[in-house]
Short mmCIF file of C-alpha atoms and ligand atoms in Angstrom, two decimals:
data_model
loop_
_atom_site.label_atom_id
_atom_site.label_comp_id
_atom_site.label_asym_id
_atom_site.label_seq_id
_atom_site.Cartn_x
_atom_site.Cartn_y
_atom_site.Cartn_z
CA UNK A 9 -23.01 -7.21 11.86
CA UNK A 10 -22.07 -5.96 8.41
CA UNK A 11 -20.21 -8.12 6.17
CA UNK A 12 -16.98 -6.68 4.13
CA UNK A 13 -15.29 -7.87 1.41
CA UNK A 14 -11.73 -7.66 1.42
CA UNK A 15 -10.22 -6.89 -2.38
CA UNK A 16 -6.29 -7.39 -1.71
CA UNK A 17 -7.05 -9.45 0.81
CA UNK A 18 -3.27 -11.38 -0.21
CA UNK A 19 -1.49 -8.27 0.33
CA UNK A 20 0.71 -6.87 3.22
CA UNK A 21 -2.52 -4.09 4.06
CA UNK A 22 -5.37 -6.40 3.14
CA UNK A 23 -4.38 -9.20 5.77
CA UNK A 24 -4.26 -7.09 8.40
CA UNK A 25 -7.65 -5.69 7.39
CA UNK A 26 -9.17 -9.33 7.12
CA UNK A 27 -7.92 -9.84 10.85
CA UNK A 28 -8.71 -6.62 12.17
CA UNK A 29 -12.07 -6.47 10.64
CA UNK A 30 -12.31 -9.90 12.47
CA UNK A 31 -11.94 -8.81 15.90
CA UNK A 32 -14.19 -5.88 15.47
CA UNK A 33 -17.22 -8.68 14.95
CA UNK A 34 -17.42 -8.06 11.38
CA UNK A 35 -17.77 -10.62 8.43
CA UNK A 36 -15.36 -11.08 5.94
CA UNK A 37 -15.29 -12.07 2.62
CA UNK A 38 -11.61 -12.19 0.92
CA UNK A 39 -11.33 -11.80 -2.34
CA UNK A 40 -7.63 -13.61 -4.13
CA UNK A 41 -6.70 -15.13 -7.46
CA UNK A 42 -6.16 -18.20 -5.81
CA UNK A 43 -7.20 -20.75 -2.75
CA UNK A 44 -2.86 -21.16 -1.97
CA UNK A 45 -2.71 -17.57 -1.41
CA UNK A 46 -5.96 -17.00 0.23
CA UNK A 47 -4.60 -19.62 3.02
CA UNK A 48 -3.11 -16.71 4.48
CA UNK A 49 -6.01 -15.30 5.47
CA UNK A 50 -8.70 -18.65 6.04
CA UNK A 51 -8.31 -18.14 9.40
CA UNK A 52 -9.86 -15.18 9.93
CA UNK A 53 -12.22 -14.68 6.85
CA UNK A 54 -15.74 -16.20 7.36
CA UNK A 55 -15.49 -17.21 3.27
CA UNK A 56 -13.37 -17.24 0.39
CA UNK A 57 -13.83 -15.91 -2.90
CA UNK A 58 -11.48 -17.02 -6.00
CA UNK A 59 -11.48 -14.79 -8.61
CA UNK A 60 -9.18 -12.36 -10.97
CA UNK A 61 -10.16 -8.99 -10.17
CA UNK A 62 -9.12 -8.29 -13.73
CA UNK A 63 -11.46 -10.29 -15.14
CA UNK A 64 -14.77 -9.45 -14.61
CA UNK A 65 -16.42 -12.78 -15.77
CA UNK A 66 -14.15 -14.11 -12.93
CA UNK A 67 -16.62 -12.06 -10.07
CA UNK A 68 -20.22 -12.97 -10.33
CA UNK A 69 -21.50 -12.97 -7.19
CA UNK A 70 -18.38 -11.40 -5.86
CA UNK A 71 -20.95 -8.76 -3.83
CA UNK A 72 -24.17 -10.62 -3.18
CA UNK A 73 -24.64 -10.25 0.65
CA UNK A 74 -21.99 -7.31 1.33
CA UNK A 75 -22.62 -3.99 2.59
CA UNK A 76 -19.22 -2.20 2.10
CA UNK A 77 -16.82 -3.39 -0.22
CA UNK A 78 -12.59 -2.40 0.89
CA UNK A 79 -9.74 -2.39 -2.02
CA UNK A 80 -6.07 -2.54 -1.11
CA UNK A 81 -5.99 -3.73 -4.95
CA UNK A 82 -2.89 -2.06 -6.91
CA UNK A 83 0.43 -2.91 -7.69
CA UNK A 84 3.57 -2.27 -5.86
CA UNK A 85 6.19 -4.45 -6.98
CA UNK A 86 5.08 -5.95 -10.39
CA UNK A 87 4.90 -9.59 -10.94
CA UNK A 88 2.96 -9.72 -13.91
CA UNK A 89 2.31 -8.20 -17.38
CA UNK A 90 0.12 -5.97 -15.93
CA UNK A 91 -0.30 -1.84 -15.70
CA UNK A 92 -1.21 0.26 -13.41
CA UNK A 93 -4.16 1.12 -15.38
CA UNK A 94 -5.24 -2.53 -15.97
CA UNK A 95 -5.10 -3.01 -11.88
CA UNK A 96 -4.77 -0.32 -10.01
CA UNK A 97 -7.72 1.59 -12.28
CA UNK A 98 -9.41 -0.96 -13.94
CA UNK A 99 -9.18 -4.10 -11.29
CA UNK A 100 -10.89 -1.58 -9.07
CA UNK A 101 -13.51 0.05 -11.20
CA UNK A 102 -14.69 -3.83 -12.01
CA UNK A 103 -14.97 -4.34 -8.16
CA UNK A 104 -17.16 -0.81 -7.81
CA UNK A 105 -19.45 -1.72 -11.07
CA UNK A 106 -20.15 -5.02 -9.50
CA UNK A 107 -20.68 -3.15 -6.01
CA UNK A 108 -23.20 -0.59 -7.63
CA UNK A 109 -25.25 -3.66 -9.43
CA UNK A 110 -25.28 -5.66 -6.06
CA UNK A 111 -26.74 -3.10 -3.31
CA UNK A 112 -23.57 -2.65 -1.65
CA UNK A 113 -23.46 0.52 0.59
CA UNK A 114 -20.32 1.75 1.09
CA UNK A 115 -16.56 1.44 -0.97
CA UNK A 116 -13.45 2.25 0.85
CA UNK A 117 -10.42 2.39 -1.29
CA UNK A 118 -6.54 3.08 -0.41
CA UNK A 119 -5.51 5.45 -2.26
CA UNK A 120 -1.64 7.50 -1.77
CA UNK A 121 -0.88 10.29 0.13
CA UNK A 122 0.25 13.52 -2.09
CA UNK A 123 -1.78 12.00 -5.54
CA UNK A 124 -2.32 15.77 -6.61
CA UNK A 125 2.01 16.31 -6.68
CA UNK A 126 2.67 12.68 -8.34
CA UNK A 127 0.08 13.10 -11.10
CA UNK A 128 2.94 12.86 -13.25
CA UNK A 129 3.61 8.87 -12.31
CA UNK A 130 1.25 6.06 -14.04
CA UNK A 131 0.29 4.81 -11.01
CA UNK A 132 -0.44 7.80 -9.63
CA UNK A 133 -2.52 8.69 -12.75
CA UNK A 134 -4.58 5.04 -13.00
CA UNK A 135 -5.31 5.19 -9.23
CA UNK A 136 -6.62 8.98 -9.19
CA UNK A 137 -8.91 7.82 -12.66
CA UNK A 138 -10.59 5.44 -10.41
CA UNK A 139 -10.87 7.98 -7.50
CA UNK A 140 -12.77 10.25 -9.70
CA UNK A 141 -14.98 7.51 -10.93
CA UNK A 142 -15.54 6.67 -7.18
CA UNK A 143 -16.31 10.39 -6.56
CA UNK A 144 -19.12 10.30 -8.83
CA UNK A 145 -20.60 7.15 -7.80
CA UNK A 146 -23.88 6.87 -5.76
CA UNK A 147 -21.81 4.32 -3.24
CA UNK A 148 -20.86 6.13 0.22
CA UNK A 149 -17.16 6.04 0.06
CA UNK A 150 -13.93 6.69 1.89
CA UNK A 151 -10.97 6.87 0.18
CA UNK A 152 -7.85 6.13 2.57
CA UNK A 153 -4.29 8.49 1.41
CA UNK A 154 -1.32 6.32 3.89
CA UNK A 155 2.06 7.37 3.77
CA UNK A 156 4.51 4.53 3.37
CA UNK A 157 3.86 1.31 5.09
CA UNK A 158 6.37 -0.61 7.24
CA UNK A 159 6.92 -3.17 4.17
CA UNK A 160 8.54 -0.48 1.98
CA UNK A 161 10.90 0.68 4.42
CA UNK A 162 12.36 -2.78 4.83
CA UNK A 163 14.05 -1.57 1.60
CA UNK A 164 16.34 0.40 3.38
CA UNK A 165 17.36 -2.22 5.87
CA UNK A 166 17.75 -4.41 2.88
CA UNK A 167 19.91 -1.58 1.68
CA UNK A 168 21.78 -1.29 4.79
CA UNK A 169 22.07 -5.14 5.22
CA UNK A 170 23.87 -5.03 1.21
CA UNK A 171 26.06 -2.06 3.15
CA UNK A 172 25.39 0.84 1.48
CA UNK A 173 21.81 2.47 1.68
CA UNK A 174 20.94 5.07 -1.63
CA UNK A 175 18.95 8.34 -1.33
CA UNK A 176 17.38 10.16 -3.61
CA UNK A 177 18.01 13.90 -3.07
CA UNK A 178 19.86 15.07 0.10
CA UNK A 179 17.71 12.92 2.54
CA UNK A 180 16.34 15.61 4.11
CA UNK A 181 12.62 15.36 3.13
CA UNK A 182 10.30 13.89 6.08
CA UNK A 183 7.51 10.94 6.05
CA UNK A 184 5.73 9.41 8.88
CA UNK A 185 5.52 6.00 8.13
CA UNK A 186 2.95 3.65 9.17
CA UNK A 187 2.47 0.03 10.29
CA UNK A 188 0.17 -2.23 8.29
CA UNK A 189 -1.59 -3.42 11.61
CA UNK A 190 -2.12 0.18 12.30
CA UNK A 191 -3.38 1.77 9.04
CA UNK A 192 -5.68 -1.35 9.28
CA UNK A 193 -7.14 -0.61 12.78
CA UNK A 194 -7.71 3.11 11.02
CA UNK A 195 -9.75 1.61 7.86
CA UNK A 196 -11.75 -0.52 10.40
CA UNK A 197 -12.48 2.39 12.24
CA UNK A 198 -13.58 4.60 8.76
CA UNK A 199 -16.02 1.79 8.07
CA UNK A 200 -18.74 4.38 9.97
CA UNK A 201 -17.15 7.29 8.97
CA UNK A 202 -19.22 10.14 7.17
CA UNK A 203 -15.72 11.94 6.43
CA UNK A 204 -14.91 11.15 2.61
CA UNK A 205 -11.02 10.88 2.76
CA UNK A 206 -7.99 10.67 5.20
CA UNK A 207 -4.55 11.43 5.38
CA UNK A 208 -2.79 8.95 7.41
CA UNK A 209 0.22 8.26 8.35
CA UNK A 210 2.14 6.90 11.63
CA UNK A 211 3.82 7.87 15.22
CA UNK A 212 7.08 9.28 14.22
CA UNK A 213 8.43 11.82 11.36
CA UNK A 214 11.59 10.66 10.24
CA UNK A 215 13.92 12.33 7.48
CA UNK A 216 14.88 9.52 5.13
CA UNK A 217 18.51 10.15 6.25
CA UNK A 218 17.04 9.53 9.46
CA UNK A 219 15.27 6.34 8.34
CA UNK A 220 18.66 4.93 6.84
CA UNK A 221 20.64 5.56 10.17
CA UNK A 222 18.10 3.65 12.16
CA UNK A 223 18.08 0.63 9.69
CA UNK A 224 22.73 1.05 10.06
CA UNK A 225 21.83 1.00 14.04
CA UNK A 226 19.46 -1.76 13.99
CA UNK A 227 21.59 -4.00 12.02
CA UNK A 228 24.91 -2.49 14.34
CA UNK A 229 26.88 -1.51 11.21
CA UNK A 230 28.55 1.38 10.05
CA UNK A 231 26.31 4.36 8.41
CA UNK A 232 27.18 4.44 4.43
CA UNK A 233 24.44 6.70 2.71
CA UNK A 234 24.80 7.68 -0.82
CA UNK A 235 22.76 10.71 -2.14
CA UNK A 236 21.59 11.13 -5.56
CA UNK A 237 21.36 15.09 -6.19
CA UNK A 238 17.91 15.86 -6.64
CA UNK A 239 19.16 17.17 -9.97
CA UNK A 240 20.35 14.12 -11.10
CA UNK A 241 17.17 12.24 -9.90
CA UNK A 242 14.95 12.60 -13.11
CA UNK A 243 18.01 11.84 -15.06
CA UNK A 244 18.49 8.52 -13.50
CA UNK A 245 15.15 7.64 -13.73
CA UNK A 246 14.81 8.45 -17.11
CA UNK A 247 17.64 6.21 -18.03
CA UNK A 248 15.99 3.45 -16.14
CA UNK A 249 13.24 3.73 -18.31
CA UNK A 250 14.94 3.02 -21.20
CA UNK A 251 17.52 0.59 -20.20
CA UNK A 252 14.58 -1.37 -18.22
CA UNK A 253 11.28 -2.41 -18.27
CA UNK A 254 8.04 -1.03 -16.40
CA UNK A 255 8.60 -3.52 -13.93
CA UNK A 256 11.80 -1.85 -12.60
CA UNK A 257 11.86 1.69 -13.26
CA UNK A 258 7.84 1.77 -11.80
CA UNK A 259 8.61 1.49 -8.51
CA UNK A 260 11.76 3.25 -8.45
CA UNK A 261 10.29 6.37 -10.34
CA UNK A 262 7.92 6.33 -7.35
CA UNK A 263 10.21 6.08 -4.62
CA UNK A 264 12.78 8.62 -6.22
CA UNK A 265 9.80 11.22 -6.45
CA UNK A 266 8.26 10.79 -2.95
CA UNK A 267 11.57 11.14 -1.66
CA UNK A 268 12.53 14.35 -2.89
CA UNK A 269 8.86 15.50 -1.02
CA UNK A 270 7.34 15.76 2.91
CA UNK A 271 4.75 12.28 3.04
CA UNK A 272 3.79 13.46 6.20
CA UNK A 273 -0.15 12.44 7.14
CA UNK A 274 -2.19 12.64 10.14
CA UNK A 275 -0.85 10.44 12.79
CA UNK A 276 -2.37 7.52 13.99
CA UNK A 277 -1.53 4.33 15.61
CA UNK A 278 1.55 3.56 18.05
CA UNK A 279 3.69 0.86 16.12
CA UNK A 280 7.44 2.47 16.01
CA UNK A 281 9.66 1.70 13.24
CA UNK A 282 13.08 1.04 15.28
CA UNK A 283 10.88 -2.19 17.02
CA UNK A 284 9.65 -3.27 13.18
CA UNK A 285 13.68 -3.16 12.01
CA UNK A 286 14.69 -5.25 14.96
CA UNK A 287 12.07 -7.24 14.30
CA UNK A 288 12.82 -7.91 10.46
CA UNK A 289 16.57 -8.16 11.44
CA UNK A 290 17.15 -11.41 11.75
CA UNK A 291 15.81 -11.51 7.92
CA UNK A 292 18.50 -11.91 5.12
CA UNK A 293 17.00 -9.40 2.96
CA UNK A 294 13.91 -7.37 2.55
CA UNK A 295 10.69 -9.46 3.27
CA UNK A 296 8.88 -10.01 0.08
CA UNK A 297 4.64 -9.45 0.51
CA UNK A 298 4.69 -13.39 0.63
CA UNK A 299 6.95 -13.69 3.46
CA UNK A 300 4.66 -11.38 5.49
CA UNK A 301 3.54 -13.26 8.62
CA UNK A 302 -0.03 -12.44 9.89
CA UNK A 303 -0.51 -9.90 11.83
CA UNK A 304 1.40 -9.62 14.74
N1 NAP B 6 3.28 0.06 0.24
C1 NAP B 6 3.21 1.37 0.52
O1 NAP B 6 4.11 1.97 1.12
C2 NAP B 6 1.97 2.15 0.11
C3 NAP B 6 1.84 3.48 0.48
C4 NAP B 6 0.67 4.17 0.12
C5 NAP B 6 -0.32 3.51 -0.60
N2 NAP B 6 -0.14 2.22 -0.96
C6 NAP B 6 -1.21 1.55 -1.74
O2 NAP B 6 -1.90 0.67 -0.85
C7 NAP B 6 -2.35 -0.46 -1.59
C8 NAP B 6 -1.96 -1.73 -0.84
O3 NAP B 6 -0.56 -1.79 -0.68
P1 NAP B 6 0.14 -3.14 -0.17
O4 NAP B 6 1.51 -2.77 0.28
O5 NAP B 6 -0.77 -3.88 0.72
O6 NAP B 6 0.26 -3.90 -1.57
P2 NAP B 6 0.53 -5.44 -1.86
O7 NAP B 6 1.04 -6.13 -0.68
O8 NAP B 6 1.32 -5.52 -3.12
O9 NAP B 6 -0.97 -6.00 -2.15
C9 NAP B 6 -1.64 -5.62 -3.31
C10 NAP B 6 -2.86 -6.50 -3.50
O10 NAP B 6 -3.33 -6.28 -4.85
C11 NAP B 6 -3.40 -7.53 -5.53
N3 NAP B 6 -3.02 -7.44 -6.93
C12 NAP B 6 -1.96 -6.81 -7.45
N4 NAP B 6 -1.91 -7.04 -8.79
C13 NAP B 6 -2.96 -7.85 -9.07
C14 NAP B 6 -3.45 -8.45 -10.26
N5 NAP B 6 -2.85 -8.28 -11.43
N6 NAP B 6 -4.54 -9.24 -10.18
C15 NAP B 6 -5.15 -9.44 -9.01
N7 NAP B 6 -4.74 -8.90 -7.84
C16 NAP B 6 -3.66 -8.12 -7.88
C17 NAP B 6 -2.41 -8.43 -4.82
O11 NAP B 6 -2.74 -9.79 -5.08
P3 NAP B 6 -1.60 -10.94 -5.03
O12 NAP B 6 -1.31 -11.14 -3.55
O13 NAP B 6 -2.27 -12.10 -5.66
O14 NAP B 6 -0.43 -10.41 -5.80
C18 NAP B 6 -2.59 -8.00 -3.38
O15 NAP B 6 -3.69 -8.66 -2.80
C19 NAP B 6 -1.75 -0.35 -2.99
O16 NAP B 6 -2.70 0.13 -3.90
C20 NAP B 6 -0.64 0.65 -2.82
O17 NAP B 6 -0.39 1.38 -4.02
C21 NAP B 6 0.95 1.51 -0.61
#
């Protein structure tokens, strides 16, 4: 059976990709910048691999023995000093030069749905550089374009929880978002795929308003949803990025500008999102990554 290496193997994707990659009979190799957070996934990867994916001194021998190498690598809620185009382009064009010099086969990275309308957002722009690199590389690759995952729309039972949830624009615009269990049966299942990119999302469309009323029902408290106009949007956010850093205004540039948009990809997978709340809502706030349990 072939043997994968997990990149991200820490994150809310990645460990359900180490364990679902597991039960398909493949072997795994994780990949984390440390043996405490790799613990969350020893169980189900056949070895362990220490290293800083920025670093490239950090990875030699990172590939030897793997046939297809996966990245969930990129950041969504800062932690360090980081960019987006130190990790999310150049973390992962490391882990494809080392692929390239090792014999690996195939790279399959997770990219975001709707890249070409967001090239306007860093993150955007350092993950689509390393798409185009990937593109051009003589590696078979898939490159995976989710929706939004179950993690990020804890935020708005988090909101809900504080007692007010905020929208960007009028709530109207529609996603389908996806479980992490899910959207890792998919990449499992686009290890053999000839197909060159997906659009994936989950089950069920939901407006955002929609998404905000279900987290106010789950949690059995009244519905109070705030709307930024969408005219107001870009002035907020530019505000935010002068009265805060990268860390802050990052993530909420992205989140104000897929809101104001459809995120809807093909569905796949059965998870709902009203079961996931319920599930979370015992939780004081918003799960952080860490806090993530494997896999259910
Ligand atoms: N969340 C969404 O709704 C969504 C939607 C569409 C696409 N995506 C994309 O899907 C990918 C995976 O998302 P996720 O929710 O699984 O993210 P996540 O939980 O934040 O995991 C990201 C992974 O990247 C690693 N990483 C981040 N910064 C790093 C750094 N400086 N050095 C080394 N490793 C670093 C993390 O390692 P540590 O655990 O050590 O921090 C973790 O393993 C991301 O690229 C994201 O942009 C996410």
């Amino acid at each position: 059976m072939k043997k994968v290496l997990v990149a991200g193997a820490t994150g809310y994707l990645g460990q359900f990709v180490v364990k679902a990659l597991k039960a398909k009979g493949y072997r795994v190799r994780a990949l984390g910048r440390s043996a405490a957070k790799l613990a969350l996934v020893e169980e189900y990867a056949d070895d362990l691999f220490v290293g800083e994916v920025t670093d490239p001194d950090s990875l030699s021998g990172l590939c030897d023995g793997i046939d297809v190498v996966f990245s969930s690598v990129g950041i969504t809620r800062q932690k360090d000093g980081l960019t987006y185009k130190d990790v999310d382009y150049q973390a992962n064009r490391n882990l494809l030069t080392i692929a390239e010099a090792s014999g690996v086969s195939k790279f399959i990275y997770v990219h975001v749905l709707n890249a070409e309308k967001l090239r306007h957002l860093a993150m955007i722009q350092a993950k689509q550089t390393f798409v185009n690199e990937l593109k051009v590389s003589p590696l078979d690759q898939v490159v995976i374009c989710p929706t939004g995952f179950f993690s990020d729309m804890e935020e708005f039972l988090a909101m809900a929880r504080s007692g007010r949830v905020y929208l960007f624009g009028d709530g109207s615009n529609r996603i389908n978002p996806i479980h992490g269990a899910d959207l890792a049966e998919f990449c499992v299942g686009a290890m053999d795929s000839q197909e060159q990119q997906f659009d994936v999302g989950g089950p069920e469309v939901f407006t955002y308003r929609e998404i905000a009323e279900l987290a106010f029902a789950v949690l059995n408290q009244p519905k109070k949803i705030t709307c930024v106009p969408k005219s107001l949007v870009s002035a907020t956010v530019g505000a935010l990025r002068w009265l805060t850093s990268a860390k802050v205004y990052g993530p909420v540039e992205f989140m104000a500008s897929v809101m104001t948009m459809d995120v809807i990809g093909d569905a796949h997978g059965q998870r709902r999102l009203a079961e996931h709340f319920r599930d979370c809502g015992g939780s004081i706030e918003s799960k952080s990554r860490e806090d993530h349990p494997l896999p259910v």
